[in-house]
CSV table of C-alpha atoms in Angstrom, one decimal:
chain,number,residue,atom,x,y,z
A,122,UNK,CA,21.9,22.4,13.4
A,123,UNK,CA,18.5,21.3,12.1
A,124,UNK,CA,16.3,24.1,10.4
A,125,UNK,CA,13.0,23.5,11.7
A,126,UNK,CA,11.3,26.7,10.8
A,127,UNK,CA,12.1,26.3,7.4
A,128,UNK,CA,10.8,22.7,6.9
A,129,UNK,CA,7.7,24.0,8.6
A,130,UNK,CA,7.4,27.2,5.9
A,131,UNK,CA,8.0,24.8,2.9
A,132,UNK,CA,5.5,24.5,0.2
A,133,UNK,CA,5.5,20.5,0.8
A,134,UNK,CA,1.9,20.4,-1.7
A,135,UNK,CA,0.2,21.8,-4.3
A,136,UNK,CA,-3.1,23.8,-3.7
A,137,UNK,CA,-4.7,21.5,-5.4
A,138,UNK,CA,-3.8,18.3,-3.2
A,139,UNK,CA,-4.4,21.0,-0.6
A,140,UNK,CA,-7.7,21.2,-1.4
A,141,UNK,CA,-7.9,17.3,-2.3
A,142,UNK,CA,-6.9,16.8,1.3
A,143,UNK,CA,-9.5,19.1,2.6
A,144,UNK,CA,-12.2,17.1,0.2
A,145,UNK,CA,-10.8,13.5,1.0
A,146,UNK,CA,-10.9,14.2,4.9
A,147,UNK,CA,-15.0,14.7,4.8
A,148,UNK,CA,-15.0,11.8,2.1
A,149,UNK,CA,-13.0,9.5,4.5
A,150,UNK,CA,-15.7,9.8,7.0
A,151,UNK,CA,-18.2,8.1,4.4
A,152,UNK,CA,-15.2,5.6,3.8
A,153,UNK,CA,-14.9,4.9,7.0
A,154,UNK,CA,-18.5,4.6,8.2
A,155,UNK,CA,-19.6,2.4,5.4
A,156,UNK,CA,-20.2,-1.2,5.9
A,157,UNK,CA,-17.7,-3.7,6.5
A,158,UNK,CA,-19.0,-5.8,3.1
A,159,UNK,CA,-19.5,-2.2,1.5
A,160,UNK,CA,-16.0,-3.0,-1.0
A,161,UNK,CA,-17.9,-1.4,-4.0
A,162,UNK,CA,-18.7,1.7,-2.4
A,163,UNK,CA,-15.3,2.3,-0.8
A,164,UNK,CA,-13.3,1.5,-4.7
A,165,UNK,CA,-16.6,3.5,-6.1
A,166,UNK,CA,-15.5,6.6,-3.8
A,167,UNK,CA,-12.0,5.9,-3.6
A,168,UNK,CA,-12.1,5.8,-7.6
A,169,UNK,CA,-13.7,9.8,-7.2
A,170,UNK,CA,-10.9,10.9,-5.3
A,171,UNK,CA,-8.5,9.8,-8.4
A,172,UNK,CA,-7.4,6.3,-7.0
A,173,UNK,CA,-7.4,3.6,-9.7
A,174,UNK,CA,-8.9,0.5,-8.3
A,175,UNK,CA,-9.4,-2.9,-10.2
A,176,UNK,CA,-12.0,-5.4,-10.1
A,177,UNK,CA,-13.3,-7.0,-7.3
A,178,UNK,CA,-10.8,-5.2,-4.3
A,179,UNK,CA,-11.5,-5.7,-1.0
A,180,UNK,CA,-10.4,-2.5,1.1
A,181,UNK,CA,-11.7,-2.6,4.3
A,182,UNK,CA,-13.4,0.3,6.1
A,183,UNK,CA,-10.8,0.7,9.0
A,184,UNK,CA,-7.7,1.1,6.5
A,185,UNK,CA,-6.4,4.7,6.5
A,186,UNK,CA,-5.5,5.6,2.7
A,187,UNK,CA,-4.0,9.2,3.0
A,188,UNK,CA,-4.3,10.3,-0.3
A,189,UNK,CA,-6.7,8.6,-2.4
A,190,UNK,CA,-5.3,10.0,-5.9
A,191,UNK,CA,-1.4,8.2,-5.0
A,192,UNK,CA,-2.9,5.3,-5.0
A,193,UNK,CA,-3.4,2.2,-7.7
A,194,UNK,CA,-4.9,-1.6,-6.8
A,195,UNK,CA,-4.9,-4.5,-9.4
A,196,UNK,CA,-8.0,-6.7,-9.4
A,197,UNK,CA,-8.8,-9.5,-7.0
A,198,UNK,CA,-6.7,-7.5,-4.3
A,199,UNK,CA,-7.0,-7.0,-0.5
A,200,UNK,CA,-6.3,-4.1,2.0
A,201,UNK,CA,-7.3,-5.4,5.6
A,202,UNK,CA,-8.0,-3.8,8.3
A,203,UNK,CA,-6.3,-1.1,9.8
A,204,UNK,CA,-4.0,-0.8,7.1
A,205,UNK,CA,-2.0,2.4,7.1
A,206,UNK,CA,-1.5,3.4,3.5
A,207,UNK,CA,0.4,6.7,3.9
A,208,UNK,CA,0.9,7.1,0.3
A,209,UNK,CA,2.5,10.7,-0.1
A,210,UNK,CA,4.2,9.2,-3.2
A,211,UNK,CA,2.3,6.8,-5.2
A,212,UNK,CA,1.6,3.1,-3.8
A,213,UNK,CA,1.1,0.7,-6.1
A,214,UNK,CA,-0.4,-2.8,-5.9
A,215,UNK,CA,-0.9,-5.7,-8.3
A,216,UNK,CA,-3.6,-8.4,-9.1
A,217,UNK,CA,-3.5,-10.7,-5.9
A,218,UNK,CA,-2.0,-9.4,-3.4
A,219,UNK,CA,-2.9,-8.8,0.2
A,220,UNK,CA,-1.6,-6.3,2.7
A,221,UNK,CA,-2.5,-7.8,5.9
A,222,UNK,CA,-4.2,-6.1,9.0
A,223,UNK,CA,-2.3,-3.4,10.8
A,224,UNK,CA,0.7,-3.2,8.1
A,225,UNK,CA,2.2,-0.1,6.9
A,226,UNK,CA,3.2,1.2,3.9
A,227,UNK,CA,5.0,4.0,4.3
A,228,UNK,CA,5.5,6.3,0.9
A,229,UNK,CA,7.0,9.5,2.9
A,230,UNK,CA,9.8,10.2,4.6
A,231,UNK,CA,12.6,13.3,5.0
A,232,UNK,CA,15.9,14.1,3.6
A,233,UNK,CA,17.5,13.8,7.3
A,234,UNK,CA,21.3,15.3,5.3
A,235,UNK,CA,19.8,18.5,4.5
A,236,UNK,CA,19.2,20.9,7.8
A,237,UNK,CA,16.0,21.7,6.5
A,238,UNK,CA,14.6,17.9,6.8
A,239,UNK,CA,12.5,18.4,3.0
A,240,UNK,CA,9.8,15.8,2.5
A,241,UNK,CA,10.5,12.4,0.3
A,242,UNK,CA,8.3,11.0,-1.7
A,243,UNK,CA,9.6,7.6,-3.0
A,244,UNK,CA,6.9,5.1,-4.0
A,245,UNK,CA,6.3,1.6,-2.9
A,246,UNK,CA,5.5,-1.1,-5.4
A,247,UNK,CA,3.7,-4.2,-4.3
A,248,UNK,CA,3.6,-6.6,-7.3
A,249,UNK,CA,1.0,-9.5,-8.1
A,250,UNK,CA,0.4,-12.6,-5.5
A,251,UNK,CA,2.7,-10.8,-3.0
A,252,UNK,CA,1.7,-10.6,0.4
A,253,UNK,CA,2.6,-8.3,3.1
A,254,UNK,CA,1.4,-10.0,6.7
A,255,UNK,CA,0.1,-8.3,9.7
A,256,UNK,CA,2.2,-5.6,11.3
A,257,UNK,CA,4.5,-5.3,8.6
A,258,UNK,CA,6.4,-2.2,7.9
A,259,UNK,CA,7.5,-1.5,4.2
A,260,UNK,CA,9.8,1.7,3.5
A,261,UNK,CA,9.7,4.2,1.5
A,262,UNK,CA,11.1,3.3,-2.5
A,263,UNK,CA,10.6,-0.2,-1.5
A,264,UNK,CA,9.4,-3.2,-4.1
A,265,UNK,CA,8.0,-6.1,-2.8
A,266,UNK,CA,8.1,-8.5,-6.0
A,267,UNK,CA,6.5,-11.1,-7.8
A,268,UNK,CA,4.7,-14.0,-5.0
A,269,UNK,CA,7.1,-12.2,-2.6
A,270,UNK,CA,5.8,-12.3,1.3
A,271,UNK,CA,6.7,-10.4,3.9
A,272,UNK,CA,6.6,-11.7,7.3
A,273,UNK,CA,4.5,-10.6,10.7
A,274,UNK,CA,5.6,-7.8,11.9
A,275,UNK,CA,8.6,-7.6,9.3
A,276,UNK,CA,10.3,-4.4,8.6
A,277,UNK,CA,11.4,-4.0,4.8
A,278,UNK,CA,14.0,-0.9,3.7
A,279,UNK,CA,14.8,-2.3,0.9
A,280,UNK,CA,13.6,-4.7,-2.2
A,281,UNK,CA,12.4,-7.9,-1.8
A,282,UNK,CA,13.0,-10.7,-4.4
A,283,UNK,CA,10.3,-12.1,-6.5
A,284,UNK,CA,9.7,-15.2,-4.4
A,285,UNK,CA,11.0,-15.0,-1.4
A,286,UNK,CA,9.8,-14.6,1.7
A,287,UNK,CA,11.4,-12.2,4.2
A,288,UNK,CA,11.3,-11.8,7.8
A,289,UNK,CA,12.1,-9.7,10.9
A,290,UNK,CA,14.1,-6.2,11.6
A,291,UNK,CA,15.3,-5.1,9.3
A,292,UNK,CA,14.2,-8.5,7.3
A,293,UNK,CA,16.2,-10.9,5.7
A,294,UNK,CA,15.5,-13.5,3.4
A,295,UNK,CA,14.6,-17.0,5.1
A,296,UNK,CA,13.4,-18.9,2.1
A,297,UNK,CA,11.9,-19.0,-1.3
A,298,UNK,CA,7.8,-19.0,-1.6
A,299,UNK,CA,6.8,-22.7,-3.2
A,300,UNK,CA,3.3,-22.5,-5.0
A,301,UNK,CA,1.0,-25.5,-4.1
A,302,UNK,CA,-0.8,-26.0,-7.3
A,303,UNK,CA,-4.8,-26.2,-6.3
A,304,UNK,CA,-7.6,-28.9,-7.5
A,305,UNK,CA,-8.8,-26.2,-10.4
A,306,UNK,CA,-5.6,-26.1,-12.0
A,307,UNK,CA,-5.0,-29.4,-12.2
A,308,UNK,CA,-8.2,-29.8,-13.5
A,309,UNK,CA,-7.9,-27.1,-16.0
A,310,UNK,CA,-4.2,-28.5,-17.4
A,311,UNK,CA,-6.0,-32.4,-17.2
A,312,UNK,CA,-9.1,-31.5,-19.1
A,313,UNK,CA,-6.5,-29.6,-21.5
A,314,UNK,CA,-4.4,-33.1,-22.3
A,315,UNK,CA,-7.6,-34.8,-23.0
């Protein structure tokens, strides 16, 4: 039998990310408020609430970030909107990536063998130039790799190779990400020969 009373008693945070939450539910309301082109001011006050947020991120007013302090971006990123980001345990994302409107990290789950159901924490890793498209669902202890994508409406429980990109429920590997090279670099490596 399942010990509901006892999850509910459990000491599942500190007082001070007790009192973080408290603080980060009226800061939310500035977050959430500011204007849509307002990226500076959402990394400025996401950055006050202990989140460590590279250059130039785009994190759109409409995402939900639960806890501002588990949370780290790499420059030149992108969190669309409506983004859940429920980051009990630390999400971290690299330079270049994009999580995609509506998708769903999800840092927090329970220990559904013990009777008592205790919280999880396992983090999720998003690494540089991956991309997690809209409606996607990434588990808890999950790493999306290296140029990795994962599909619409994908649902990812466990890693996903540097690379490839995955699809559906739970997702499975369809095929490895090629990398067009653009005009700049071409230019770049050309004017280098010369």
């Amino acid at each position: 039998m399942l010990d509901i009373q006892t999850n509910r008693h459990d000491r599942k945070y500190t007082p001070r990310e007790m009192l973080l939450r408290v603080l980060w539910g009226l800061g939310r309301i500035a977050f959430s408020r500011s204007p849509r082109v307002g990226f500076g001011f959402r990394a400025w006050l996401l950055r006050r609430f202990g989140a460590k947020i590279g250059r130039d991120v785009h994190i759109y007013p409409s995402a939900v970030i639960y806890f501002p302090w588990n949370l780290e971006v790499g420059d030149a990123s992108a969190i669309g909107e409506d983004v859940l980001v429920y980051n009990l345990g630390t999400i971290s994302i690299g330079c270049s990536a994009t999580i995609s409107h509506r998708a769903h990290l999800c840092a927090g789950s329970h220990d559904y063998r013990d009777p008592t159901l205790p919280l999880l924490k396992p983090p999720i890793r998003i690494e540089d130039n991956a991309w997690v498209c809209a409606d996607a669902f990434v588990g808890p202890g999950v790493t999306v790799h290296r140029g990795a994508i994962v599909g619409a409406r994908a649902a990812v429980f466990s890693d996903v190779p540097e690379m490839k990109i995955v699809v559906g429920n739970p997702a499975r590997v369809i095929k490895t990400r090629e990398m067009k090279r653009n005009a700049t670099a071409e230019a770049q490596e050309d004017h280098e020969r010369d």
